[in-house]
Amino acid sequence: MSIPNPISIPTPHIAHLTEEDYEHVYEPAEDSFILLDALEIDAQLIRDDQPTVCVEVGSGSGIASTFLTQLIGHGSSLVLSTDINRYACEVTQRTAKANQITLNPIQCNLLGPLSARLKGKIDILLFNPPYVPTDLEELNDTQQLRDIGGAWAGGDNGMIITDIVLNQLPDLLSPTGKMYLVTIIQNKPLDIAQRMQSKGLLCKEIIRRRAGRELLSVLRISRK
Ligand SMILES: C[S@@+](CC[C@H](N)C(=O)[O-])C[C@H]1O[C@@H](n2cnc3c(N)ncnc32)[C@H](O)[C@@H]1O
């Protein structure tokens, strides 16, 4: 019996990023890499659906948007990315260029001005959110500062920012749309799955991994 070869996509180059960049922008870490691994596991499914509109919220260094662009084939789909942090938008653009693709990140809060225009149109939505449980003051401060702290501070259960996107999700996804969401166990992924199911969406854990103190997983949320 032959075992099908999984599709293997090289990890984007990020050697151009400096320590100074990482003072302001999230440095790719285990949570970033598990998102790439989840996309790689689903690569055939994603390609078969021929996505036309893909969006990453909170692109940071741009590693995931770049990876997704390479996975689906540059030029065949629109890949949009946003980040609240202007340094992250600059760095995402540089990462794209260093990997011979083009990305034009939009600095805005979550989907910002795109939400209304992309209703029912998003085929792939990526979000590795600020998922660390913090108090509300830290969440509000970091969201206002729009700098590196905004990469992790997530408020109650680490879910305040993620929930804003999840509540919009049924309106955003196209008929074959899928969201890939990074979570840690403190975000209560089982609760997330139940809530998504109550909105008529399907939620499946694609991959789970322990990284130091974090138990990470990537959820795929899609229409049934
Ligand atoms: C954990 S980092 C992930 C970065 C990158 N996607 C990765 O996987 O390495 C979270 C990112 O979300 C961004 N972010 C936080 N709050 C946001 C908001 N309200 N709107 C857009 N981006 C936000 C942060 O600036 C940061 O770049």
Short mmCIF file of C-alpha atoms and ligand atoms in Angstrom, two decimals:
data_model
loop_
_atom_site.label_atom_id
_atom_site.label_comp_id
_atom_site.label_asym_id
_atom_site.label_seq_id
_atom_site.Cartn_x
_atom_site.Cartn_y
_atom_site.Cartn_z
CA MET A 1 0.00 0.00 0.00
CA SER A 2 1.45 3.38 -0.93
CA ILE A 3 1.22 6.25 1.54
CA PRO A 4 0.37 9.57 -0.16
CA ASN A 5 3.14 12.17 0.11
CA PRO A 6 2.05 15.16 2.17
CA ILE A 7 2.57 18.45 0.34
CA SER A 8 5.73 20.07 1.63
CA ILE A 9 6.10 23.84 1.40
CA PRO A 10 9.34 25.50 2.51
CA THR A 11 9.18 27.76 5.55
CA PRO A 12 9.41 31.40 4.37
CA HIS A 13 12.77 33.18 4.75
CA ILE A 14 12.81 35.54 7.71
CA ALA A 15 16.57 36.06 8.05
CA HIS A 16 16.15 39.71 6.95
CA LEU A 17 14.36 40.50 10.23
CA THR A 18 16.53 42.08 12.91
CA GLU A 19 16.50 42.28 16.70
CA GLU A 20 15.31 45.85 16.29
CA ASP A 21 12.31 44.61 14.27
CA TYR A 22 11.52 42.14 17.03
CA GLU A 23 11.39 44.95 19.60
CA HIS A 24 8.13 45.97 17.89
CA VAL A 25 6.92 42.94 15.97
CA TYR A 26 6.15 39.40 17.11
CA GLU A 27 9.02 37.03 16.32
CA PRO A 28 7.75 33.78 14.77
CA ALA A 29 7.54 31.13 17.48
CA GLU A 30 5.90 27.76 18.12
CA ASP A 31 2.41 29.23 17.70
CA SER A 32 3.36 30.64 14.29
CA PHE A 33 4.90 27.34 13.20
CA ILE A 34 1.93 25.21 14.30
CA LEU A 35 -0.26 27.41 12.09
CA LEU A 36 2.04 26.70 9.12
CA ASP A 37 1.92 22.99 9.97
CA ALA A 38 -1.90 23.03 10.04
CA LEU A 39 -1.96 24.71 6.62
CA GLU A 40 0.46 22.11 5.32
CA ILE A 41 -1.76 19.28 6.62
CA ASP A 42 -4.74 20.87 4.83
CA ALA A 43 -2.77 21.92 1.74
CA GLN A 44 -4.56 19.63 -0.69
CA LEU A 45 -7.98 20.55 0.70
CA ILE A 46 -7.14 24.25 0.41
CA ARG A 47 -5.82 23.89 -3.14
CA ASP A 48 -8.80 21.78 -4.22
CA ASP A 49 -11.17 24.55 -3.09
CA GLN A 50 -9.29 27.08 -5.29
CA PRO A 51 -9.65 29.94 -2.82
CA THR A 52 -9.94 33.40 -4.32
CA VAL A 53 -10.09 35.57 -1.20
CA CYS A 54 -7.73 34.85 1.70
CA VAL A 55 -7.15 37.10 4.70
CA GLU A 56 -4.77 36.96 7.63
CA VAL A 57 -5.68 39.04 10.66
CA GLY A 58 -2.64 40.05 12.74
CA SER A 59 0.08 39.14 10.25
CA GLY A 60 3.02 40.16 12.49
CA SER A 61 6.21 39.18 10.64
CA GLY A 62 4.14 38.04 7.66
CA ILE A 63 5.33 34.44 7.89
CA ALA A 64 1.85 32.88 7.66
CA SER A 65 0.53 35.15 4.89
CA THR A 66 3.67 34.46 2.89
CA PHE A 67 3.37 30.71 3.48
CA LEU A 68 -0.29 30.70 2.45
CA THR A 69 0.50 32.67 -0.72
CA GLN A 70 3.16 30.09 -1.60
CA LEU A 71 0.79 27.21 -0.79
CA ILE A 72 -2.01 28.37 -3.06
CA GLY A 73 0.30 29.67 -5.78
CA HIS A 74 1.20 33.31 -6.16
CA GLY A 75 -1.15 35.17 -8.45
CA SER A 76 -4.08 32.76 -8.34
CA SER A 77 -5.76 34.33 -5.33
CA LEU A 78 -6.01 37.59 -3.43
CA VAL A 79 -4.17 37.35 -0.11
CA LEU A 80 -4.91 40.26 2.18
CA SER A 81 -3.35 40.85 5.57
CA THR A 82 -4.01 43.25 8.41
CA ASP A 83 -2.31 44.19 11.65
CA ILE A 84 -3.07 46.84 14.24
CA ASN A 85 0.68 47.47 14.56
CA ARG A 86 2.21 49.62 11.81
CA TYR A 87 5.65 48.05 12.27
CA ALA A 88 4.09 44.63 11.65
CA CYS A 89 2.58 45.88 8.40
CA GLU A 90 5.99 47.16 7.25
CA VAL A 91 7.70 43.91 8.24
CA THR A 92 5.03 41.77 6.54
CA GLN A 93 5.70 43.66 3.33
CA ARG A 94 9.45 43.10 3.69
CA THR A 95 8.96 39.38 4.39
CA ALA A 96 6.83 39.06 1.28
CA LYS A 97 9.49 40.79 -0.81
CA ALA A 98 12.27 38.62 0.63
CA ASN A 99 10.25 35.60 -0.51
CA GLN A 100 9.59 36.97 -4.02
CA ILE A 101 5.89 37.63 -3.51
CA THR A 102 3.84 40.78 -2.93
CA LEU A 103 1.67 41.57 0.07
CA ASN A 104 0.09 44.94 0.83
CA PRO A 105 -0.84 44.80 4.51
CA ILE A 106 -3.51 47.09 5.86
CA GLN A 107 -3.02 48.71 9.25
CA CYS A 108 -6.39 48.41 10.99
CA ASN A 109 -8.23 46.88 13.92
CA LEU A 110 -8.97 43.23 13.01
CA LEU A 111 -10.71 43.30 9.59
CA GLY A 112 -11.40 47.04 9.85
CA PRO A 113 -12.82 48.46 6.62
CA LEU A 114 -12.67 45.05 4.93
CA SER A 115 -15.47 43.48 7.02
CA ALA A 116 -18.38 44.97 5.12
CA ARG A 117 -16.82 44.37 1.70
CA LEU A 118 -15.81 40.78 2.40
CA LYS A 119 -19.16 39.56 3.75
CA GLY A 120 -19.69 35.98 2.59
CA LYS A 121 -16.52 36.12 0.48
CA ILE A 122 -13.63 34.91 2.64
CA ASP A 123 -12.37 31.51 1.52
CA ILE A 124 -9.45 31.29 3.96
CA LEU A 125 -9.10 33.30 7.16
CA LEU A 126 -5.99 32.94 9.33
CA PHE A 127 -5.68 34.22 12.87
CA ASN A 128 -2.92 33.57 15.37
CA PRO A 129 -4.42 36.00 17.87
CA PRO A 130 -3.22 37.60 21.06
CA TYR A 131 -4.34 34.59 23.12
CA VAL A 132 -2.65 34.99 26.52
CA PRO A 133 -5.09 35.53 29.40
CA THR A 134 -4.45 38.98 30.93
CA ASP A 135 -6.42 41.54 32.89
CA LEU A 136 -8.56 43.95 30.93
CA GLU A 137 -6.31 46.91 31.69
CA GLU A 138 -3.35 45.22 30.00
CA LEU A 139 -5.54 44.27 27.06
CA ASN A 140 -6.81 47.84 26.63
CA ASP A 141 -3.34 49.39 27.06
CA THR A 142 -1.70 47.10 24.53
CA GLN A 143 -4.50 47.53 21.99
CA GLN A 144 -4.11 51.29 22.29
CA LEU A 145 -0.31 51.26 22.09
CA ARG A 146 -0.40 49.11 18.93
CA ASP A 147 3.06 47.73 19.56
CA ILE A 148 4.59 44.39 20.56
CA GLY A 149 2.40 43.92 23.67
CA GLY A 150 -0.63 43.64 21.40
CA ALA A 151 0.83 40.38 20.10
CA TRP A 152 -0.15 38.42 23.20
CA ALA A 153 -2.47 40.26 25.62
CA GLY A 154 -5.89 38.62 25.17
CA GLY A 155 -7.94 39.63 28.26
CA ASP A 156 -10.37 37.15 29.92
CA ASN A 157 -9.45 33.57 28.95
CA GLY A 158 -7.24 35.18 26.30
CA MET A 159 -10.38 35.36 24.15
CA ILE A 160 -11.50 38.99 24.01
CA ILE A 161 -9.94 39.81 20.63
CA THR A 162 -10.57 36.36 19.14
CA ASP A 163 -14.25 36.46 20.10
CA ILE A 164 -14.80 39.66 18.12
CA VAL A 165 -13.72 37.82 14.97
CA LEU A 166 -15.57 34.59 15.87
CA ASN A 167 -18.81 36.50 16.35
CA GLN A 168 -18.49 37.91 12.81
CA LEU A 169 -17.42 34.61 11.29
CA PRO A 170 -20.78 33.26 10.00
CA ASP A 171 -21.18 36.49 8.02
CA LEU A 172 -17.65 36.47 6.65
CA LEU A 173 -17.05 32.96 5.32
CA SER A 174 -17.83 32.02 1.74
CA PRO A 175 -19.79 28.76 1.17
CA THR A 176 -16.51 26.79 1.24
CA GLY A 177 -14.80 29.23 3.64
CA LYS A 178 -12.49 28.07 6.42
CA MET A 179 -10.86 29.80 9.34
CA TYR A 180 -7.63 28.52 10.86
CA LEU A 181 -7.37 29.70 14.46
CA VAL A 182 -4.47 29.18 16.86
CA THR A 183 -5.53 28.53 20.45
CA ILE A 184 -4.02 27.52 23.76
CA ILE A 185 -5.82 25.32 26.27
CA GLN A 186 -6.70 28.36 28.44
CA ASN A 187 -8.83 29.64 25.55
CA LYS A 188 -11.08 26.57 26.09
CA PRO A 189 -11.05 25.20 22.54
CA LEU A 190 -13.90 22.79 23.35
CA ASP A 191 -16.11 25.74 24.31
CA ILE A 192 -15.09 27.48 21.09
CA ALA A 193 -16.14 24.38 19.12
CA GLN A 194 -19.52 24.24 20.87
CA ARG A 195 -20.16 27.93 20.29
CA MET A 196 -19.25 27.63 16.61
CA GLN A 197 -21.52 24.59 16.27
CA SER A 198 -24.39 26.59 17.78
CA LYS A 199 -23.83 29.10 14.96
CA GLY A 200 -24.09 26.31 12.38
CA LEU A 201 -20.33 26.00 11.81
CA LEU A 202 -18.11 22.95 12.02
CA CYS A 203 -15.00 23.10 14.20
CA LYS A 204 -12.19 20.55 14.02
CA GLU A 205 -8.83 20.43 15.74
CA ILE A 206 -6.25 19.93 12.98
CA ILE A 207 -3.14 19.68 15.13
CA ARG A 208 -2.17 19.88 18.79
CA ARG A 209 1.29 20.27 20.31
CA ARG A 210 2.88 21.10 23.62
CA ALA A 211 5.42 23.93 23.43
CA GLY A 212 6.96 24.63 26.83
CA ARG A 213 4.08 25.60 29.11
CA GLU A 214 1.63 26.09 26.25
CA LEU A 215 -0.68 23.41 24.88
CA LEU A 216 -1.29 24.77 21.41
CA SER A 217 -3.83 23.69 18.84
CA VAL A 218 -5.13 24.90 15.51
CA LEU A 219 -8.86 24.78 14.91
CA ARG A 220 -10.39 24.69 11.46
CA ILE A 221 -13.81 26.34 11.52
CA SER A 222 -15.91 25.93 8.39
CA ARG A 223 -19.44 25.77 7.11
CA LYS A 224 -20.98 22.31 7.24
C1 LIG B 1 0.60 36.18 18.23
S1 LIG B 1 0.95 37.45 17.08
C2 LIG B 1 0.94 36.52 15.57
C3 LIG B 1 1.78 37.12 14.48
C4 LIG B 1 1.92 36.24 13.23
N1 LIG B 1 0.65 36.04 12.59
C5 LIG B 1 2.53 34.91 13.58
O1 LIG B 1 1.79 33.90 13.52
O2 LIG B 1 3.71 34.87 13.90
C6 LIG B 1 -0.60 38.36 17.02
C7 LIG B 1 -0.63 39.50 16.02
O3 LIG B 1 -1.94 40.10 16.07
C8 LIG B 1 -1.81 41.51 16.00
N2 LIG B 1 -3.00 42.12 16.60
C9 LIG B 1 -3.32 42.22 17.91
N3 LIG B 1 -4.49 42.86 18.07
C10 LIG B 1 -4.93 43.15 16.81
C11 LIG B 1 -6.09 43.82 16.31
N4 LIG B 1 -7.03 44.32 17.13
N5 LIG B 1 -6.22 43.96 14.97
C12 LIG B 1 -5.26 43.48 14.12
N6 LIG B 1 -4.14 42.85 14.54
C13 LIG B 1 -3.98 42.68 15.87
C14 LIG B 1 -0.53 41.80 16.76
O4 LIG B 1 0.00 43.08 16.45
C15 LIG B 1 0.36 40.63 16.31
O5 LIG B 1 1.08 40.96 15.16
#
